[in-house]
């Protein structure tokens, strides 16, 4: 029997759990999840929530006709967002942090890196990041479209090892269990192929937009990047109790690689190198022997004209020792090379982070 092992998880919660009546936030299905989050954090694990529900939460506050326009839905989202965040905060005695994204934010390399840095710092400061699509400004061409796939993108940008998708059924079945009494639960999936996609039906509820197909799409994105994915019934408190005990109450989609191996392959073989950073011996020892991040004080020279978030080689004595993602562009690195981290803001007038390449975005060669 598979045991559930994880350290950093993204949990996706849909509108049907947050606003089960479709017009206001409720605690009805969230108490067990909140307990799971609190106990998991107390054991040293990290959690990021991807939460639907802002439009549903604002629906009762904005009196509109049946078919709402885009502007009216955006107004509902703007009002409902504060309702949704307040609903989450009342469950916890640690801070909840709102992170609003559009698909465009995830496509833009600079914003992608900034999102990753923000999530990392929120976790470092023991906050609970709560991610939602920015429905107040997003139109169709800017939308991810469903929060299952938003959950997958969040797991990727946060470098999570697990995505937990809370559904209103127990997991992936051989048929729709609401229509076929002979449908059986599939407890684990090792390979997502066309036969798995054929098991997916249409949208599950009138409140949310994501059915089983979007959940499989999300699992496909994550498992190919080393992130195990679980679909569980979020309406059952027993689902969260089981996961606290290491059991898997729904469907487990196995990762094809470990997250570290998948990321190493991506950094090493997929990303095109756009420049070089030469470092002194002290920086080389810190990177190779201590697994440290690269600081500006260890840089000696810069090659290339790369942007923030692009891949660079890190060299010592003209030998490539590592490859990673630069957190500043080449022009700014020229200005801060050899400087102490605390002087970055003085030199540049701003500070994105106190490191040049973070150890999470670096692979030794």
Coordinates of C-alpha atoms in Angstrom, one line a residue:
X1 CA 0.0 0.0 0.0
X2 CA 1.3 3.4 -1.0
X3 CA 2.1 5.8 1.9
X4 CA 1.7 9.6 1.4
X5 CA 5.1 11.4 1.8
X6 CA 5.4 15.1 1.1
X7 CA 7.1 18.2 2.3
X8 CA 5.6 21.1 0.3
X9 CA 2.0 20.8 -1.0
X10 CA -0.3 22.9 -3.1
X11 CA -3.9 22.3 -2.1
X12 CA -6.6 23.3 -4.7
X13 CA -10.0 24.0 -3.2
X14 CA -13.0 24.7 -5.5
X15 CA -16.0 26.9 -5.3
X16 CA -18.3 23.9 -4.5
X17 CA -16.5 23.5 -1.2
X18 CA -16.0 27.2 -0.3
X19 CA -19.5 28.4 -1.4
X20 CA -21.6 25.2 -1.5
X21 CA -24.8 27.2 -2.0
X22 CA -23.3 29.3 -4.8
X23 CA -23.7 32.7 -3.2
X24 CA -21.7 33.0 0.0
X25 CA -18.6 31.6 1.8
X26 CA -19.3 28.8 4.3
X27 CA -17.3 26.7 6.8
X28 CA -19.4 23.6 6.1
X29 CA -16.6 21.7 4.2
X30 CA -13.6 23.6 5.3
X31 CA -13.1 22.8 9.0
X32 CA -11.5 19.4 8.4
X33 CA -9.2 20.9 5.7
X34 CA -8.2 23.8 8.1
X35 CA -7.3 21.2 10.7
X36 CA -5.2 19.3 8.2
X37 CA -3.4 22.5 7.2
X38 CA -2.7 23.4 10.9
X39 CA -1.5 20.0 11.9
X40 CA 0.7 19.6 8.8
X41 CA 2.3 23.0 9.4
X42 CA 3.0 22.1 13.0
X43 CA 4.9 19.0 11.8
X44 CA 7.2 21.2 9.7
X45 CA 5.4 20.9 6.3
X46 CA 4.7 23.7 3.9
X47 CA 1.3 24.4 2.3
X48 CA 0.0 26.8 -0.4
X49 CA -3.7 27.1 -1.1
X50 CA -5.2 27.6 -4.5
X51 CA -8.7 28.8 -3.7
X52 CA -11.7 29.4 -5.9
X53 CA -14.8 31.1 -4.6
X54 CA -14.4 34.9 -5.1
X55 CA -17.2 35.2 -7.7
X56 CA -19.5 32.9 -5.8
X57 CA -18.8 34.8 -2.5
X58 CA -19.6 38.1 -4.1
X59 CA -22.8 36.9 -5.9
X60 CA -25.0 37.7 -2.9
X61 CA -23.6 41.2 -2.7
X62 CA -24.1 42.2 -6.3
X63 CA -27.7 42.0 -7.5
X64 CA -27.6 41.1 -11.2
X65 CA -29.6 39.3 -13.8
X66 CA -29.1 35.6 -14.5
X67 CA -26.5 36.0 -17.2
X68 CA -23.9 38.3 -15.7
X69 CA -21.6 40.3 -18.0
X70 CA -17.8 40.1 -17.7
X71 CA -17.8 43.5 -15.9
X72 CA -20.5 42.3 -13.5
X73 CA -18.5 39.1 -12.8
X74 CA -15.4 41.1 -12.2
X75 CA -17.3 43.3 -9.7
X76 CA -18.5 40.2 -7.9
X77 CA -14.9 38.9 -7.8
X78 CA -13.6 42.2 -6.4
X79 CA -16.2 42.2 -3.6
X80 CA -16.1 38.4 -3.0
X81 CA -12.3 38.3 -2.8
X82 CA -12.3 40.0 0.6
X83 CA -15.1 37.8 1.8
X84 CA -13.2 34.7 0.7
X85 CA -9.9 35.8 2.4
X86 CA -11.8 36.7 5.6
X87 CA -13.4 33.3 5.5
X88 CA -10.0 31.5 5.4
X89 CA -8.3 33.8 7.9
X90 CA -10.9 32.9 10.6
X91 CA -9.7 29.3 10.7
X92 CA -6.0 30.2 11.5
X93 CA -3.9 32.1 14.0
X94 CA -1.1 32.6 11.5
X95 CA -1.3 35.1 8.6
X96 CA -3.0 34.3 5.3
X97 CA -1.5 36.1 2.3
X98 CA -3.4 36.9 -0.9
X99 CA -1.7 36.2 -4.2
X100 CA -3.7 37.1 -7.3
X101 CA -2.4 35.8 -10.7
X102 CA -3.4 35.8 -14.4
X103 CA -2.1 33.5 -17.1
X104 CA -0.1 36.4 -18.4
X105 CA 1.8 36.6 -15.1
X106 CA 2.8 32.9 -15.5
X107 CA 3.9 33.3 -19.1
X108 CA 6.1 36.3 -18.4
X109 CA 9.6 35.2 -17.3
X110 CA 10.3 38.1 -15.0
X111 CA 6.9 38.0 -13.3
X112 CA 7.2 34.2 -13.0
X113 CA 10.5 34.6 -11.1
X114 CA 8.9 37.3 -8.9
X115 CA 6.0 35.1 -8.1
X116 CA 8.4 32.3 -7.1
X117 CA 10.4 34.6 -4.9
X118 CA 7.2 35.9 -3.2
X119 CA 5.9 32.5 -2.5
X120 CA 9.2 31.4 -1.1
X121 CA 9.4 34.4 1.2
X122 CA 5.8 33.9 2.4
X123 CA 6.6 30.4 3.4
X124 CA 9.8 31.5 5.0
X125 CA 7.7 33.9 7.2
X126 CA 5.2 31.2 8.1
X127 CA 2.3 32.7 6.2
X128 CA -0.2 30.7 4.3
X129 CA -0.2 31.8 0.7
X130 CA -3.7 31.7 -0.9
X131 CA -3.6 31.9 -4.6
X132 CA -6.5 32.8 -6.9
X133 CA -6.9 33.9 -10.5
X134 CA -7.3 37.6 -10.7
X135 CA -10.8 37.6 -11.9
X136 CA -11.2 41.3 -11.3
X137 CA -9.0 42.1 -14.3
X138 CA -8.6 38.9 -16.3
X139 CA -10.5 38.5 -19.5
X140 CA -10.7 35.3 -21.5
X141 CA -7.4 35.6 -23.3
X142 CA -5.6 36.3 -20.0
X143 CA -7.3 33.6 -17.9
X144 CA -5.9 30.2 -17.0
X145 CA -9.6 29.3 -17.1
X146 CA -9.9 26.8 -14.2
X147 CA -8.3 26.5 -10.8
X148 CA -7.2 22.8 -11.3
X149 CA -4.7 24.0 -13.9
X150 CA -3.9 27.1 -11.8
X151 CA -3.1 24.7 -9.0
X152 CA -0.7 22.8 -11.3
X153 CA 1.0 26.0 -12.4
X154 CA 1.3 27.1 -8.8
X155 CA 2.8 23.8 -7.8
X156 CA 5.4 24.2 -10.6
X157 CA 6.3 27.8 -9.7
X158 CA 6.4 27.0 -6.0
X159 CA 8.6 23.9 -6.6
X160 CA 6.1 21.8 -4.6
X161 CA 6.4 18.0 -4.4
X162 CA 2.7 17.4 -4.1
X163 CA -0.6 18.7 -5.6
X164 CA -3.7 17.8 -3.7
X165 CA -7.0 18.5 -5.7
X166 CA -10.1 18.6 -3.5
X167 CA -13.1 17.4 -5.5
X168 CA -16.7 16.5 -4.7
X169 CA -16.1 12.8 -5.5
X170 CA -13.6 10.4 -4.1
X171 CA -11.2 10.4 -7.1
X172 CA -10.9 9.1 -10.6
X173 CA -13.4 6.3 -11.4
X174 CA -13.8 3.8 -14.2
X175 CA -17.1 5.6 -15.0
X176 CA -19.1 8.5 -13.6
X177 CA -20.1 7.2 -10.1
X178 CA -23.1 9.5 -10.1
X179 CA -24.6 7.7 -13.1
X180 CA -23.1 4.2 -13.1
X181 CA -23.5 2.1 -9.9
X182 CA -20.8 -0.3 -11.2
X183 CA -18.1 2.5 -11.3
X184 CA -15.0 1.7 -9.3
X185 CA -12.4 4.0 -7.8
X186 CA -8.9 3.9 -9.4
X187 CA -6.6 4.1 -6.5
X188 CA -3.4 4.9 -8.4
X189 CA -2.3 5.9 -11.9
X190 CA 1.3 5.4 -13.1
X191 CA 1.0 6.8 -16.6
X192 CA -1.5 9.4 -17.9
X193 CA -2.3 8.5 -21.4
X194 CA -5.4 8.8 -23.7
X195 CA -7.2 6.0 -21.9
X196 CA -7.0 8.0 -18.7
X197 CA -8.3 11.2 -20.4
X198 CA -11.3 9.1 -21.8
X199 CA -12.4 8.4 -18.2
X200 CA -13.0 12.2 -17.7
X201 CA -16.5 13.5 -17.9
X202 CA -17.7 17.1 -18.2
X203 CA -17.9 19.9 -15.6
X204 CA -18.8 18.6 -12.2
X205 CA -20.9 21.4 -10.7
X206 CA -22.8 24.5 -11.7
X207 CA -20.6 26.6 -9.3
X208 CA -17.1 25.7 -10.6
X209 CA -15.7 25.5 -14.1
X210 CA -13.4 22.5 -13.7
X211 CA -14.5 18.9 -14.2
X212 CA -12.5 15.7 -14.1
X213 CA -10.7 16.4 -17.3
X214 CA -9.1 19.6 -16.0
X215 CA -8.0 17.6 -12.9
X216 CA -6.3 15.1 -15.2
X217 CA -4.7 17.9 -17.2
X218 CA -3.4 19.3 -13.9
X219 CA -2.1 15.9 -12.8
X220 CA -0.4 15.5 -16.2
X221 CA 1.4 18.8 -15.9
X222 CA 2.6 18.0 -12.4
X223 CA 3.6 14.3 -12.7
X224 CA 5.8 15.0 -15.7
X225 CA 7.7 17.5 -13.6
X226 CA 8.2 15.3 -10.6
X227 CA 5.1 16.4 -8.6
X228 CA 2.8 13.7 -7.3
X229 CA -0.9 14.5 -7.6
X230 CA -3.8 13.3 -5.5
X231 CA -7.5 13.8 -6.1
X232 CA -9.6 13.4 -2.9
X233 CA -13.1 14.1 -1.8
X234 CA -12.9 17.5 0.0
X235 CA -16.4 17.1 1.3
X236 CA -15.4 14.2 3.6
X237 CA -13.4 15.1 6.7
X238 CA -12.2 11.5 6.7
X239 CA -10.1 12.3 3.6
X240 CA -7.9 14.7 5.5
X241 CA -7.7 12.5 8.6
X242 CA -6.4 9.7 6.3
X243 CA -3.8 11.9 4.7
X244 CA -2.6 13.0 8.2
X245 CA -2.0 9.3 8.9
X246 CA -0.1 8.9 5.6
X247 CA -2.9 7.1 3.8
X248 CA -4.2 8.1 0.3
X249 CA -8.0 8.3 0.4
X250 CA -8.5 9.0 -3.3
X251 CA -6.5 8.6 -6.6
X252 CA -2.7 9.0 -6.5
X253 CA -1.0 10.0 -9.8
X254 CA 2.6 8.9 -9.5
X255 CA 5.3 11.4 -10.4
X256 CA 7.6 10.2 -13.3
X257 CA 10.6 11.6 -11.6
X258 CA 11.5 13.1 -8.2
X259 CA 11.0 16.9 -8.1
X260 CA 14.7 17.4 -7.7
X261 CA 15.6 15.1 -10.6
X262 CA 13.0 16.6 -12.8
X263 CA 14.2 20.1 -12.0
X264 CA 17.8 19.1 -12.5
X265 CA 17.0 17.7 -16.0
X266 CA 15.1 20.9 -16.8
X267 CA 17.9 23.2 -15.7
X268 CA 20.6 21.1 -17.3
X269 CA 19.2 20.1 -20.6
X270 CA 16.1 22.2 -21.4
X271 CA 17.0 25.8 -20.6
X272 CA 19.2 27.7 -23.0
X273 CA 22.1 29.4 -21.4
X274 CA 22.1 33.2 -22.0
X275 CA 25.3 34.3 -20.3
X276 CA 28.0 33.5 -17.8
X277 CA 28.9 34.7 -14.3
X278 CA 32.5 34.3 -13.2
X279 CA 33.1 33.8 -9.4
X280 CA 36.0 33.7 -7.0
X281 CA 37.2 30.7 -5.1
X282 CA 35.2 31.4 -2.0
X283 CA 32.0 31.5 -4.0
X284 CA 32.9 28.3 -5.8
X285 CA 33.5 26.5 -2.5
X286 CA 30.3 27.8 -1.1
X287 CA 28.3 26.6 -4.1
X288 CA 30.0 23.2 -4.5
X289 CA 30.8 22.1 -0.9
X290 CA 28.1 23.9 1.1
X291 CA 25.1 24.0 -1.3
X292 CA 24.8 27.7 -0.9
X293 CA 23.2 30.4 -3.1
X294 CA 25.4 32.7 -5.2
X295 CA 25.9 36.1 -3.5
X296 CA 27.0 39.3 -5.4
X297 CA 30.2 39.5 -3.3
X298 CA 31.5 36.3 -5.0
X299 CA 31.1 37.6 -8.6
X300 CA 34.2 38.7 -10.5
X301 CA 32.8 39.4 -14.0
X302 CA 29.8 39.0 -16.2
X303 CA 29.4 37.7 -19.8
X304 CA 26.4 38.2 -22.0
X305 CA 23.3 40.4 -22.0
X306 CA 20.7 38.3 -20.2
X307 CA 17.5 39.2 -18.5
X308 CA 16.2 38.4 -15.0
X309 CA 15.0 34.8 -14.9
X310 CA 17.2 33.5 -17.7
X311 CA 19.7 30.7 -17.3
X312 CA 23.4 31.4 -16.8
X313 CA 26.5 29.3 -16.4
X314 CA 28.6 29.9 -13.2
X315 CA 32.3 29.6 -13.9
X316 CA 35.4 29.4 -11.7
X317 CA 38.9 29.6 -13.4
X318 CA 37.1 29.3 -16.8
X319 CA 35.5 26.0 -15.8
X320 CA 31.7 25.7 -15.7
X321 CA 30.8 24.5 -12.2
X322 CA 27.0 25.2 -12.1
X323 CA 24.0 26.5 -14.0
X324 CA 21.1 28.4 -12.6
X325 CA 18.5 31.2 -13.0
X326 CA 19.7 34.8 -12.6
X327 CA 17.6 36.9 -10.3
X328 CA 19.0 40.1 -11.7
X329 CA 19.8 41.1 -15.3
X330 CA 23.3 41.3 -16.6
X331 CA 23.4 45.1 -16.5
X332 CA 22.5 45.2 -12.8
X333 CA 24.9 42.4 -11.9
X334 CA 27.7 44.4 -13.4
X335 CA 26.9 47.2 -10.9
X336 CA 26.6 44.9 -7.8
X337 CA 29.4 42.4 -8.5
X338 CA 31.8 42.2 -5.5
X339 CA 29.3 44.1 -3.3
X340 CA 27.8 42.8 -0.1
X341 CA 24.1 41.8 -0.3
X342 CA 23.1 44.6 2.1
X343 CA 24.3 47.2 -0.4
X344 CA 22.2 46.0 -3.4
X345 CA 19.4 48.5 -2.8
X346 CA 22.0 51.3 -2.3
X347 CA 23.6 50.6 -5.7
X348 CA 20.5 49.7 -7.8
X349 CA 17.8 51.7 -6.0
X350 CA 15.8 48.5 -5.5
X351 CA 16.3 45.0 -4.2
X352 CA 14.5 41.9 -5.6
X353 CA 16.4 39.5 -3.4
X354 CA 19.7 39.3 -1.6
X355 CA 21.1 36.6 -3.8
X356 CA 22.2 36.4 -7.4
X357 CA 21.2 32.8 -8.0
X358 CA 19.2 31.0 -5.4
X359 CA 20.3 27.4 -4.5
X360 CA 16.8 26.2 -5.4
X361 CA 17.3 27.4 -8.9
X362 CA 20.9 26.0 -9.3
X363 CA 22.3 22.7 -10.4
X364 CA 26.0 21.7 -10.1
X365 CA 27.6 20.4 -13.2

